Amino acid sequence: MVSRFIRAVRLGLVVLWASPWTLLGILVGLIGGATGGRMQRVGRVLEFHGGAISWLLSRVPIAGGASAMTLGHSVLGRTVADLDRTRAHELVHVAQYERWGLFFIPAYLGCSAWLWLRGKDPYWDNPFEREAYAREEDGCN
Ligand SMILES: [Zn+2]
């Protein structure tokens, strides 16, 4: 009983901690919804796909654009199939937002900039991506 209460409080705190980025994701998701996109909830994550989101993700400056992108407890995907295929990876990013909260995007972009300045790949060498790719293969997130 007490441990259920503690888990609920912890979940509330991590959702609150990541909420600024979640709200940005919901805003983009609503724009997607106004342009023909859809939303679904999977566990503690709101997933948005289609509409302007597909257009936006296809222009993310990594090879060929992004299939999906996590913002707090919201995940933006080009299609439902993309959300299904990338869910394990994106859930690792959700856990990273739960640890880093408001500081996740500055930390992620700071790592990317540092790597780029040192001649490394700002995406593939980024420790947040390396953790996500490593843990999605383990199936533990
Ligand atoms: Zn990733």
PDB file of C-alpha atoms and ligand atoms in Angstrom:
ATOM      1  CA  MET A   1       0.000   0.000   0.000  1.00  0.00           C
ATOM      2  CA  VAL A   2       2.735   2.472   1.011  1.00  0.00           C
ATOM      3  CA  SER A   3       4.940   1.440  -1.921  1.00  0.00           C
ATOM      4  CA  ARG A   4       2.006   2.004  -4.334  1.00  0.00           C
ATOM      5  CA  PHE A   5       1.584   5.467  -2.845  1.00  0.00           C
ATOM      6  CA  ILE A   6       5.308   6.192  -3.175  1.00  0.00           C
ATOM      7  CA  ARG A   7       5.275   4.978  -6.797  1.00  0.00           C
ATOM      8  CA  ALA A   8       2.294   7.241  -7.554  1.00  0.00           C
ATOM      9  CA  VAL A   9       4.012  10.247  -5.945  1.00  0.00           C
ATOM     10  CA  ARG A  10       7.242   9.488  -7.833  1.00  0.00           C
ATOM     11  CA  LEU A  11       5.325   9.229 -11.133  1.00  0.00           C
ATOM     12  CA  GLY A  12       3.588  12.542 -10.419  1.00  0.00           C
ATOM     13  CA  LEU A  13       6.934  14.217  -9.708  1.00  0.00           C
ATOM     14  CA  VAL A  14       8.675  12.899 -12.841  1.00  0.00           C
ATOM     15  CA  VAL A  15       5.675  13.846 -15.000  1.00  0.00           C
ATOM     16  CA  LEU A  16       5.787  17.346 -13.483  1.00  0.00           C
ATOM     17  CA  TRP A  17       9.607  17.544 -13.858  1.00  0.00           C
ATOM     18  CA  ALA A  18       9.367  16.750 -17.607  1.00  0.00           C
ATOM     19  CA  SER A  19       6.147  18.753 -18.136  1.00  0.00           C
ATOM     20  CA  PRO A  20       7.617  21.848 -19.860  1.00  0.00           C
ATOM     21  CA  TRP A  21       8.819  19.661 -22.739  1.00  0.00           C
ATOM     22  CA  THR A  22       5.673  17.521 -22.634  1.00  0.00           C
ATOM     23  CA  LEU A  23       3.577  20.684 -23.051  1.00  0.00           C
ATOM     24  CA  LEU A  24       5.662  21.722 -26.074  1.00  0.00           C
ATOM     25  CA  GLY A  25       5.081  18.249 -27.552  1.00  0.00           C
ATOM     26  CA  ILE A  26       1.334  18.532 -26.907  1.00  0.00           C
ATOM     27  CA  LEU A  27       1.312  21.956 -28.605  1.00  0.00           C
ATOM     28  CA  VAL A  28       3.022  20.515 -31.688  1.00  0.00           C
ATOM     29  CA  GLY A  29       0.662  17.521 -31.445  1.00  0.00           C
ATOM     30  CA  LEU A  30      -2.365  19.838 -31.442  1.00  0.00           C
ATOM     31  CA  ILE A  31      -1.010  21.583 -34.542  1.00  0.00           C
ATOM     32  CA  GLY A  32      -0.682  18.104 -36.062  1.00  0.00           C
ATOM     33  CA  GLY A  33      -4.263  17.354 -35.031  1.00  0.00           C
ATOM     34  CA  ALA A  34      -5.500  20.555 -36.679  1.00  0.00           C
ATOM     35  CA  THR A  35      -3.817  19.444 -39.921  1.00  0.00           C
ATOM     36  CA  GLY A  36      -5.174  15.890 -40.093  1.00  0.00           C
ATOM     37  CA  GLY A  37      -2.973  14.182 -37.492  1.00  0.00           C
ATOM     38  CA  ARG A  38      -4.045  11.832 -34.709  1.00  0.00           C
ATOM     39  CA  MET A  39      -3.231  11.122 -31.035  1.00  0.00           C
ATOM     40  CA  GLN A  40      -3.063   7.964 -28.919  1.00  0.00           C
ATOM     41  CA  ARG A  41      -2.002   7.228 -25.347  1.00  0.00           C
ATOM     42  CA  VAL A  42       0.393   4.348 -24.705  1.00  0.00           C
ATOM     43  CA  GLY A  43       1.131   3.904 -21.002  1.00  0.00           C
ATOM     44  CA  ARG A  44       2.312   7.248 -19.589  1.00  0.00           C
ATOM     45  CA  VAL A  45       3.078   8.661 -23.057  1.00  0.00           C
ATOM     46  CA  LEU A  46       0.917  10.667 -25.466  1.00  0.00           C
ATOM     47  CA  GLU A  47       1.793   9.824 -29.065  1.00  0.00           C
ATOM     48  CA  PHE A  48       0.955  12.124 -31.979  1.00  0.00           C
ATOM     49  CA  HIS A  49       1.379  11.356 -35.676  1.00  0.00           C
ATOM     50  CA  GLY A  50       0.471  12.594 -39.105  1.00  0.00           C
ATOM     51  CA  GLY A  51      -0.533  16.032 -40.392  1.00  0.00           C
ATOM     52  CA  ALA A  52       2.065  18.768 -39.987  1.00  0.00           C
ATOM     53  CA  ILE A  53       4.080  16.452 -37.672  1.00  0.00           C
ATOM     54  CA  SER A  54       5.083  14.268 -40.639  1.00  0.00           C
ATOM     55  CA  TRP A  55       6.163  17.360 -42.569  1.00  0.00           C
ATOM     56  CA  LEU A  56       8.123  18.680 -39.576  1.00  0.00           C
ATOM     57  CA  LEU A  57       9.916  15.395 -38.809  1.00  0.00           C
ATOM     58  CA  SER A  58      10.921  14.906 -42.437  1.00  0.00           C
ATOM     59  CA  ARG A  59      12.893  18.160 -42.131  1.00  0.00           C
ATOM     60  CA  VAL A  60      14.857  17.309 -38.952  1.00  0.00           C
ATOM     61  CA  PRO A  61      18.515  17.736 -39.955  1.00  0.00           C
ATOM     62  CA  ILE A  62      19.653  14.117 -39.571  1.00  0.00           C
ATOM     63  CA  ALA A  63      19.982  11.699 -42.484  1.00  0.00           C
ATOM     64  CA  GLY A  64      16.563  11.554 -44.175  1.00  0.00           C
ATOM     65  CA  GLY A  65      14.804  13.306 -41.284  1.00  0.00           C
ATOM     66  CA  ALA A  66      13.474  11.678 -38.109  1.00  0.00           C
ATOM     67  CA  SER A  67      10.818   8.956 -37.842  1.00  0.00           C
ATOM     68  CA  ALA A  68       9.912  10.056 -34.320  1.00  0.00           C
ATOM     69  CA  MET A  69      10.942  12.561 -31.659  1.00  0.00           C
ATOM     70  CA  THR A  70      10.337  12.611 -27.906  1.00  0.00           C
ATOM     71  CA  LEU A  71       9.439  15.740 -25.946  1.00  0.00           C
ATOM     72  CA  GLY A  72       8.916  14.823 -22.283  1.00  0.00           C
ATOM     73  CA  HIS A  73       5.990  12.409 -22.074  1.00  0.00           C
ATOM     74  CA  SER A  74       4.893  13.136 -25.635  1.00  0.00           C
ATOM     75  CA  VAL A  75       6.239  11.430 -28.732  1.00  0.00           C
ATOM     76  CA  LEU A  76       5.796  12.814 -32.231  1.00  0.00           C
ATOM     77  CA  GLY A  77       5.898  10.322 -35.113  1.00  0.00           C
ATOM     78  CA  ARG A  78       5.440  10.510 -38.855  1.00  0.00           C
ATOM     79  CA  THR A  79       3.041   7.508 -38.895  1.00  0.00           C
ATOM     80  CA  VAL A  80       1.575   4.911 -36.502  1.00  0.00           C
ATOM     81  CA  ALA A  81       3.996   2.375 -37.993  1.00  0.00           C
ATOM     82  CA  ASP A  82       6.922   4.696 -37.176  1.00  0.00           C
ATOM     83  CA  LEU A  83       5.647   5.068 -33.581  1.00  0.00           C
ATOM     84  CA  ASP A  84       5.347   1.268 -33.225  1.00  0.00           C
ATOM     85  CA  ARG A  85       8.836   0.676 -34.682  1.00  0.00           C
ATOM     86  CA  THR A  86      10.593   3.355 -32.581  1.00  0.00           C
ATOM     87  CA  ARG A  87       8.633   2.970 -29.296  1.00  0.00           C
ATOM     88  CA  ALA A  88      11.372   1.115 -27.346  1.00  0.00           C
ATOM     89  CA  HIS A  89      13.943   3.741 -28.381  1.00  0.00           C
ATOM     90  CA  GLU A  90      11.673   6.698 -27.606  1.00  0.00           C
ATOM     91  CA  LEU A  91      10.765   5.230 -24.193  1.00  0.00           C
ATOM     92  CA  VAL A  92      14.463   5.400 -23.269  1.00  0.00           C
ATOM     93  CA  HIS A  93      14.323   9.111 -24.145  1.00  0.00           C
ATOM     94  CA  VAL A  94      11.174   9.462 -21.987  1.00  0.00           C
ATOM     95  CA  ALA A  95      13.164   7.981 -19.070  1.00  0.00           C
ATOM     96  CA  GLN A  96      15.995  10.445 -19.844  1.00  0.00           C
ATOM     97  CA  TYR A  97      13.501  13.344 -19.659  1.00  0.00           C
ATOM     98  CA  GLU A  98      12.330  11.939 -16.316  1.00  0.00           C
ATOM     99  CA  ARG A  99      15.930  12.156 -15.034  1.00  0.00           C
ATOM    100  CA  TRP A 100      16.932  15.481 -16.634  1.00  0.00           C
ATOM    101  CA  GLY A 101      13.588  17.322 -16.757  1.00  0.00           C
ATOM    102  CA  LEU A 102      13.866  20.907 -17.944  1.00  0.00           C
ATOM    103  CA  PHE A 103      17.610  20.408 -18.500  1.00  0.00           C
ATOM    104  CA  PHE A 104      17.263  17.537 -21.003  1.00  0.00           C
ATOM    105  CA  ILE A 105      17.193  19.597 -24.236  1.00  0.00           C
ATOM    106  CA  PRO A 106      20.064  21.913 -23.166  1.00  0.00           C
ATOM    107  CA  ALA A 107      22.122  18.850 -22.115  1.00  0.00           C
ATOM    108  CA  TYR A 108      21.318  16.982 -25.353  1.00  0.00           C
ATOM    109  CA  LEU A 109      22.090  19.970 -27.592  1.00  0.00           C
ATOM    110  CA  GLY A 110      25.183  20.805 -25.526  1.00  0.00           C
ATOM    111  CA  CYS A 111      26.501  17.264 -26.077  1.00  0.00           C
ATOM    112  CA  SER A 112      25.743  17.520 -29.803  1.00  0.00           C
ATOM    113  CA  ALA A 113      27.543  20.878 -30.099  1.00  0.00           C
ATOM    114  CA  TRP A 114      30.569  19.608 -28.139  1.00  0.00           C
ATOM    115  CA  LEU A 115      30.772  16.476 -30.315  1.00  0.00           C
ATOM    116  CA  TRP A 116      30.422  18.511 -33.525  1.00  0.00           C
ATOM    117  CA  LEU A 117      33.202  20.878 -32.430  1.00  0.00           C
ATOM    118  CA  ARG A 118      35.443  17.844 -31.830  1.00  0.00           C
ATOM    119  CA  GLY A 119      34.697  16.464 -35.326  1.00  0.00           C
ATOM    120  CA  LYS A 120      32.359  13.723 -34.120  1.00  0.00           C
ATOM    121  CA  ASP A 121      28.789  12.998 -35.170  1.00  0.00           C
ATOM    122  CA  PRO A 122      26.359  15.123 -33.118  1.00  0.00           C
ATOM    123  CA  TYR A 123      23.617  12.452 -33.387  1.00  0.00           C
ATOM    124  CA  TRP A 124      25.262   9.004 -33.503  1.00  0.00           C
ATOM    125  CA  ASP A 125      27.960   9.850 -30.936  1.00  0.00           C
ATOM    126  CA  ASN A 126      25.564  11.669 -28.577  1.00  0.00           C
ATOM    127  CA  PRO A 127      25.509   9.748 -25.239  1.00  0.00           C
ATOM    128  CA  PHE A 128      21.718  10.148 -24.970  1.00  0.00           C
ATOM    129  CA  GLU A 129      21.299   8.441 -28.367  1.00  0.00           C
ATOM    130  CA  ARG A 130      23.932   5.817 -27.598  1.00  0.00           C
ATOM    131  CA  GLU A 131      22.042   4.902 -24.401  1.00  0.00           C
ATOM    132  CA  ALA A 132      18.718   4.801 -26.283  1.00  0.00           C
ATOM    133  CA  TYR A 133      20.094   2.526 -29.030  1.00  0.00           C
ATOM    134  CA  ALA A 134      21.840   0.269 -26.496  1.00  0.00           C
ATOM    135  CA  ARG A 135      18.808  -0.090 -24.204  1.00  0.00           C
ATOM    136  CA  GLU A 136      16.211  -0.505 -26.974  1.00  0.00           C
ATOM    137  CA  GLU A 137      18.120  -3.612 -28.076  1.00  0.00           C
ATOM    138  CA  ASP A 138      18.095  -4.953 -24.511  1.00  0.00           C
ATOM    139  CA  GLY A 139      14.360  -4.353 -24.364  1.00  0.00           C
ATOM    140  CA  CYS A 140      14.755  -2.759 -20.931  1.00  0.00           C
ATOM    141  CA  ASN A 141      13.233   0.642 -20.596  1.00  0.00           C
TER     142      ASN A 141
HETATM  143 ZN    ZN B   1      16.887   8.869 -30.168  1.00  0.00          ZN
END
